[in-house]
Short mmCIF file of C-alpha atoms and ligand atoms in Angstrom, two decimals:
data_model
loop_
_atom_site.label_atom_id
_atom_site.label_comp_id
_atom_site.label_asym_id
_atom_site.label_seq_id
_atom_site.Cartn_x
_atom_site.Cartn_y
_atom_site.Cartn_z
CA MET A 1 11.59 5.23 -21.79
CA GLN A 2 9.92 7.16 -18.98
CA PRO A 3 6.73 5.38 -17.81
CA THR A 4 3.45 7.28 -18.03
CA PHE A 5 0.41 7.53 -15.82
CA GLU A 6 -1.43 5.30 -18.34
CA ASP A 7 1.32 2.66 -18.02
CA ALA A 8 0.81 2.58 -14.26
CA VAL A 9 -2.99 2.28 -14.61
CA ARG A 10 -2.59 -0.61 -17.08
CA LEU A 11 -0.05 -2.40 -14.88
CA SER A 12 -2.16 -1.91 -11.80
CA ARG A 13 -5.11 -3.57 -13.60
CA GLU A 14 -2.88 -6.44 -14.74
CA LEU A 15 -1.41 -6.99 -11.27
CA GLU A 16 -4.56 -6.39 -9.23
CA ASN A 17 -5.22 -10.12 -8.84
CA ALA A 18 -1.56 -11.10 -8.58
CA ASP A 19 -0.42 -12.12 -5.10
CA ALA A 20 2.31 -10.16 -3.30
CA PRO A 21 5.19 -12.54 -4.26
CA ALA A 22 4.16 -12.24 -7.92
CA VAL A 23 4.22 -8.43 -7.75
CA LEU A 24 7.65 -8.52 -6.10
CA GLN A 25 8.93 -11.04 -8.65
CA TRP A 26 7.67 -8.76 -11.43
CA ALA A 27 9.50 -5.81 -9.85
CA ILE A 28 12.81 -7.66 -9.43
CA SER A 29 12.61 -9.13 -12.96
CA ASN A 30 11.94 -5.75 -14.53
CA PHE A 31 14.10 -3.41 -12.45
CA GLY A 32 16.76 -5.51 -10.67
CA ARG A 33 18.91 -3.22 -8.49
CA ASN A 34 16.91 -0.22 -9.63
CA VAL A 35 13.94 -1.14 -7.45
CA ALA A 36 14.14 -0.47 -3.72
CA LEU A 37 12.01 -1.59 -0.80
CA ALA A 38 11.39 1.14 1.78
CA SER A 39 11.26 -0.27 5.30
CA SER A 40 10.27 1.34 8.58
CA PHE A 41 9.93 -2.11 10.20
CA GLY A 42 6.18 -1.99 10.71
CA ALA A 43 4.26 -5.27 10.39
CA GLU A 44 3.76 -4.87 6.63
CA ASP A 45 7.43 -4.02 6.08
CA VAL A 46 8.74 -7.13 7.81
CA VAL A 47 6.34 -9.25 5.70
CA LEU A 48 7.81 -7.62 2.58
CA ILE A 49 11.37 -8.18 3.81
CA ASP A 50 10.60 -11.89 4.27
CA LEU A 51 8.89 -12.14 0.87
CA ILE A 52 11.45 -10.21 -1.15
CA THR A 53 14.52 -11.98 0.31
CA LYS A 54 12.97 -15.30 -0.74
CA ILE A 55 13.05 -13.96 -4.30
CA ASP A 56 16.34 -12.05 -4.16
CA ALA A 57 18.64 -12.47 -1.14
CA ASN A 58 20.44 -9.25 -2.14
CA ALA A 59 17.35 -7.11 -2.66
CA HIS A 60 17.94 -3.39 -2.11
CA ILE A 61 16.18 -2.40 1.12
CA PHE A 62 16.56 1.07 2.61
CA VAL A 63 15.67 2.64 5.94
CA LEU A 64 15.02 6.28 6.80
CA ASP A 65 16.52 6.79 10.25
CA THR A 66 14.86 10.00 11.40
CA GLY A 67 16.91 10.14 14.58
CA ARG A 68 13.68 9.87 16.62
CA LEU A 69 12.90 6.15 16.27
CA HIS A 70 11.96 3.80 19.13
CA GLN A 71 14.62 1.45 20.51
CA GLU A 72 12.21 -1.39 19.62
CA THR A 73 12.51 -0.39 15.96
CA TYR A 74 16.30 -0.74 16.07
CA ASP A 75 15.83 -4.09 17.82
CA VAL A 76 13.67 -5.51 15.03
CA MET A 77 16.04 -4.06 12.44
CA GLU A 78 18.87 -5.98 14.10
CA ARG A 79 16.83 -9.20 14.27
CA CYS A 80 16.05 -8.88 10.56
CA ARG A 81 19.71 -8.17 9.78
CA LYS A 82 20.70 -11.41 11.50
CA LYS A 83 17.86 -13.59 10.19
CA TYR A 84 18.05 -12.50 6.55
CA GLY A 85 21.71 -11.43 6.33
CA ILE A 86 20.70 -8.07 4.90
CA GLU A 87 22.77 -4.91 4.76
CA PHE A 88 20.06 -2.28 5.16
CA VAL A 89 20.95 0.96 3.41
CA THR A 90 20.28 3.68 5.99
CA TYR A 91 19.64 7.34 5.24
CA PHE A 92 19.89 10.03 7.92
CA PRO A 93 18.52 13.58 7.75
CA ASP A 94 20.82 16.37 6.62
CA THR A 95 22.84 17.33 9.72
CA SER A 96 22.74 21.11 9.31
CA SER A 97 18.96 21.09 8.65
CA VAL A 98 18.32 19.23 11.93
CA GLU A 99 20.74 21.45 13.84
CA ASN A 100 19.05 24.55 12.47
CA LEU A 101 15.55 23.23 13.26
CA LEU A 102 16.45 22.49 16.87
CA ARG A 103 18.27 25.81 17.31
CA CYS A 104 15.30 27.82 16.00
CA LYS A 105 12.31 25.79 17.23
CA GLY A 106 13.53 23.29 19.84
CA PRO A 107 13.19 19.50 19.89
CA ASN A 108 9.37 19.26 20.06
CA SER A 109 8.13 21.84 17.54
CA PHE A 110 5.95 19.22 15.78
CA TYR A 111 3.36 19.41 18.57
CA GLU A 112 2.78 23.13 18.03
CA SER A 113 1.25 23.21 14.53
CA ILE A 114 0.71 21.14 11.40
CA GLU A 115 3.21 23.38 9.59
CA ASN A 116 5.87 22.62 12.20
CA ARG A 117 5.08 18.91 12.06
CA LYS A 118 5.36 18.89 8.29
CA GLU A 119 8.62 20.83 8.53
CA CYS A 120 10.11 18.18 10.83
CA CYS A 121 8.83 15.31 8.60
CA GLY A 122 10.22 17.20 5.62
CA ILE A 123 13.71 17.35 7.12
CA ARG A 124 13.79 13.91 8.73
CA LYS A 125 11.83 11.85 6.16
CA VAL A 126 10.96 13.58 2.90
CA GLU A 127 14.41 14.91 1.96
CA PRO A 128 16.22 11.65 2.87
CA LEU A 129 13.65 9.71 0.81
CA LYS A 130 14.51 11.84 -2.21
CA ARG A 131 18.14 10.82 -1.82
CA ALA A 132 17.19 7.16 -1.30
CA LEU A 133 15.19 7.09 -4.55
CA ASN A 134 17.66 9.02 -6.65
CA GLY A 135 18.38 6.95 -9.77
CA LYS A 136 15.75 4.30 -8.97
CA GLN A 137 13.09 3.22 -11.47
CA ALA A 138 10.62 1.95 -8.87
CA TRP A 139 10.11 1.60 -5.14
CA ILE A 140 8.08 -0.75 -2.99
CA THR A 141 6.02 0.16 0.05
CA GLY A 142 3.99 -1.69 2.67
CA LEU A 143 0.94 0.54 2.24
CA ARG A 144 -2.50 -1.12 2.52
CA ARG A 145 -5.96 0.18 1.64
CA GLY A 146 -7.27 -0.70 5.08
CA GLN A 147 -4.72 1.42 6.94
CA ALA A 148 -6.25 4.87 6.64
CA VAL A 149 -9.00 6.98 5.10
CA THR A 150 -6.29 8.49 2.91
CA ARG A 151 -5.45 5.04 1.43
CA VAL A 152 -8.81 3.41 0.55
CA SER A 153 -8.27 3.70 -3.24
CA LEU A 154 -4.62 2.67 -3.22
CA PRO A 155 -3.63 0.87 -6.47
CA LYS A 156 -0.98 -1.86 -6.59
CA VAL A 157 0.99 0.19 -9.10
CA GLU A 158 1.03 3.98 -9.22
CA MET A 159 3.18 6.70 -10.66
CA ASP A 160 5.34 8.68 -8.28
CA PHE A 161 5.87 12.01 -10.00
CA THR A 162 7.32 13.54 -6.82
CA HIS A 163 10.39 11.35 -7.26
CA GLY A 164 10.94 11.85 -10.97
CA GLY A 165 8.16 9.79 -12.54
CA ILE A 166 9.00 6.32 -11.23
CA TYR A 167 6.74 3.41 -10.34
CA LYS A 168 5.53 3.00 -6.78
CA LEU A 169 4.48 -0.57 -6.01
CA ASN A 170 2.17 -1.54 -3.19
CA PRO A 171 2.13 -5.37 -3.21
CA LEU A 172 0.12 -5.59 0.03
CA ALA A 173 -2.52 -3.03 -1.04
CA SER A 174 -5.37 -5.55 -0.85
CA TRP A 175 -4.17 -7.38 2.28
CA SER A 176 -6.10 -7.16 5.52
CA GLU A 177 -4.42 -6.64 8.87
CA GLU A 178 -5.36 -10.25 9.71
CA GLN A 179 -3.51 -11.52 6.62
CA VAL A 180 -0.40 -9.57 7.62
CA TRP A 181 -0.34 -11.12 11.08
CA ALA A 182 -1.17 -14.60 9.82
CA TYR A 183 1.85 -14.35 7.50
CA ILE A 184 4.14 -13.11 10.30
CA ARG A 185 3.13 -15.99 12.58
CA ALA A 186 3.22 -18.70 9.90
CA ASN A 187 6.70 -17.65 8.74
CA ASP A 188 8.22 -16.72 12.11
CA VAL A 189 9.01 -13.22 10.85
CA PRO A 190 10.70 -10.86 13.38
CA TYR A 191 8.35 -7.99 14.29
CA ASN A 192 8.45 -4.80 16.33
CA ALA A 193 7.74 -5.56 20.02
CA LEU A 194 5.64 -2.37 20.23
CA HIS A 195 2.90 -4.15 18.27
CA ASP A 196 2.32 -6.30 21.39
CA ASP A 197 1.90 -3.11 23.46
CA GLY A 198 -0.98 -1.65 21.43
CA PHE A 199 0.94 0.09 18.64
CA PRO A 200 -0.56 -1.07 15.30
CA SER A 201 1.27 1.67 13.37
CA ILE A 202 4.78 2.74 14.36
CA GLY A 203 6.68 5.85 13.32
CA CYS A 204 8.84 8.22 15.34
CA ALA A 205 8.75 7.83 19.13
CA PRO A 206 7.38 11.30 20.02
CA CYS A 207 4.65 11.08 17.35
CA THR A 208 3.34 7.56 17.98
CA ARG A 209 1.29 6.23 20.87
CA ALA A 210 -0.61 3.06 21.70
CA ILE A 211 -4.31 2.97 20.79
CA ALA A 212 -7.34 1.83 22.75
CA LEU A 213 -9.50 -1.14 21.71
CA GLY A 214 -11.76 -0.13 18.82
CA GLU A 215 -9.76 2.95 17.82
CA ASP A 216 -8.67 3.40 14.20
CA VAL A 217 -5.29 1.73 13.49
CA ARG A 218 -3.73 5.09 12.62
CA ALA A 219 -5.21 6.85 15.66
CA GLY A 220 -1.88 6.62 17.46
CA ARG A 221 0.04 8.50 14.75
CA TRP A 222 0.08 12.32 15.19
CA TRP A 223 -2.95 11.80 17.43
CA TRP A 224 -3.41 15.54 17.93
CA GLU A 225 -4.24 16.05 14.20
CA ASN A 226 -7.34 15.31 12.04
CA PRO A 227 -7.27 11.90 10.21
CA GLU A 228 -7.30 13.61 6.77
CA GLN A 229 -3.99 15.31 7.54
CA LYS A 230 -2.13 12.27 8.78
CA GLU A 231 0.44 11.71 6.07
CA CYS A 232 4.10 12.47 6.65
CA GLY A 233 4.88 13.57 3.10
CA LEU A 234 6.39 10.25 2.00
CA HIS A 235 3.19 9.23 0.22
CA VAL A 236 1.79 12.49 -1.12
CA LYS A 237 0.24 12.70 -4.59
CA SER A 238 1.70 15.25 -6.96
S1 SF4 B 1 7.02 11.72 12.73
FE1 SF4 B 1 7.36 13.36 14.26
S2 SF4 B 1 9.53 13.27 14.90
FE2 SF4 B 1 9.24 11.99 13.02
S3 SF4 B 1 9.83 13.30 11.38
FE3 SF4 B 1 7.60 13.53 11.57
S4 SF4 B 1 7.23 15.21 13.04
FE4 SF4 B 1 9.42 14.65 13.14
#
């Protein structure tokens, strides 16, 4: 039976005080291969990779390769592949859509307007995500409430109507940045080397920069836009 918004609210209340491994265990027990972890290899994502593979060594983990990622992101992907023995399921953008975008607007159109930036994110992230979630009953993200003004009310369980009315699970919603890094260090989890160069949040190479001391953690993502507009379309509400 298709879950409802009320189901998600009830589950979110029930799981609010559950720790991240308990939320992941609940997801694996209930959905098996029909739950997928989305990974872009940020600090939260590598924590989730470590946690979920301790529960299910064959957990389904997918990656959206936008074609514009940093080399350091591929490096941490490879270190995770070796450490955990995972076959990451990788989704690329539709070839003809990228070719058409570059032919009409060039390689850097995202700097010119919010519409152009959303168009690029739509082609390179949003459409591949739709394919990645096709047939899934739930997906897992590394979103946290402390990451952005757009995420302060993030529940641990929400409904994702954009992808057909499936559950979206945010096991680290209540974690602080300090907790994330304490976990990485205590468990020797591979992490993206860019974090050591002042990148708290890592996306595509042309749209991510290092931040200065005291700046918001998302200040380096699409830094030319207002904070309220800084979502790529992967986590929109519908
Ligand atoms: S983050 Fe930048 S390069 Fe990546 S998909 Fe969005 S606009 Fe395109």
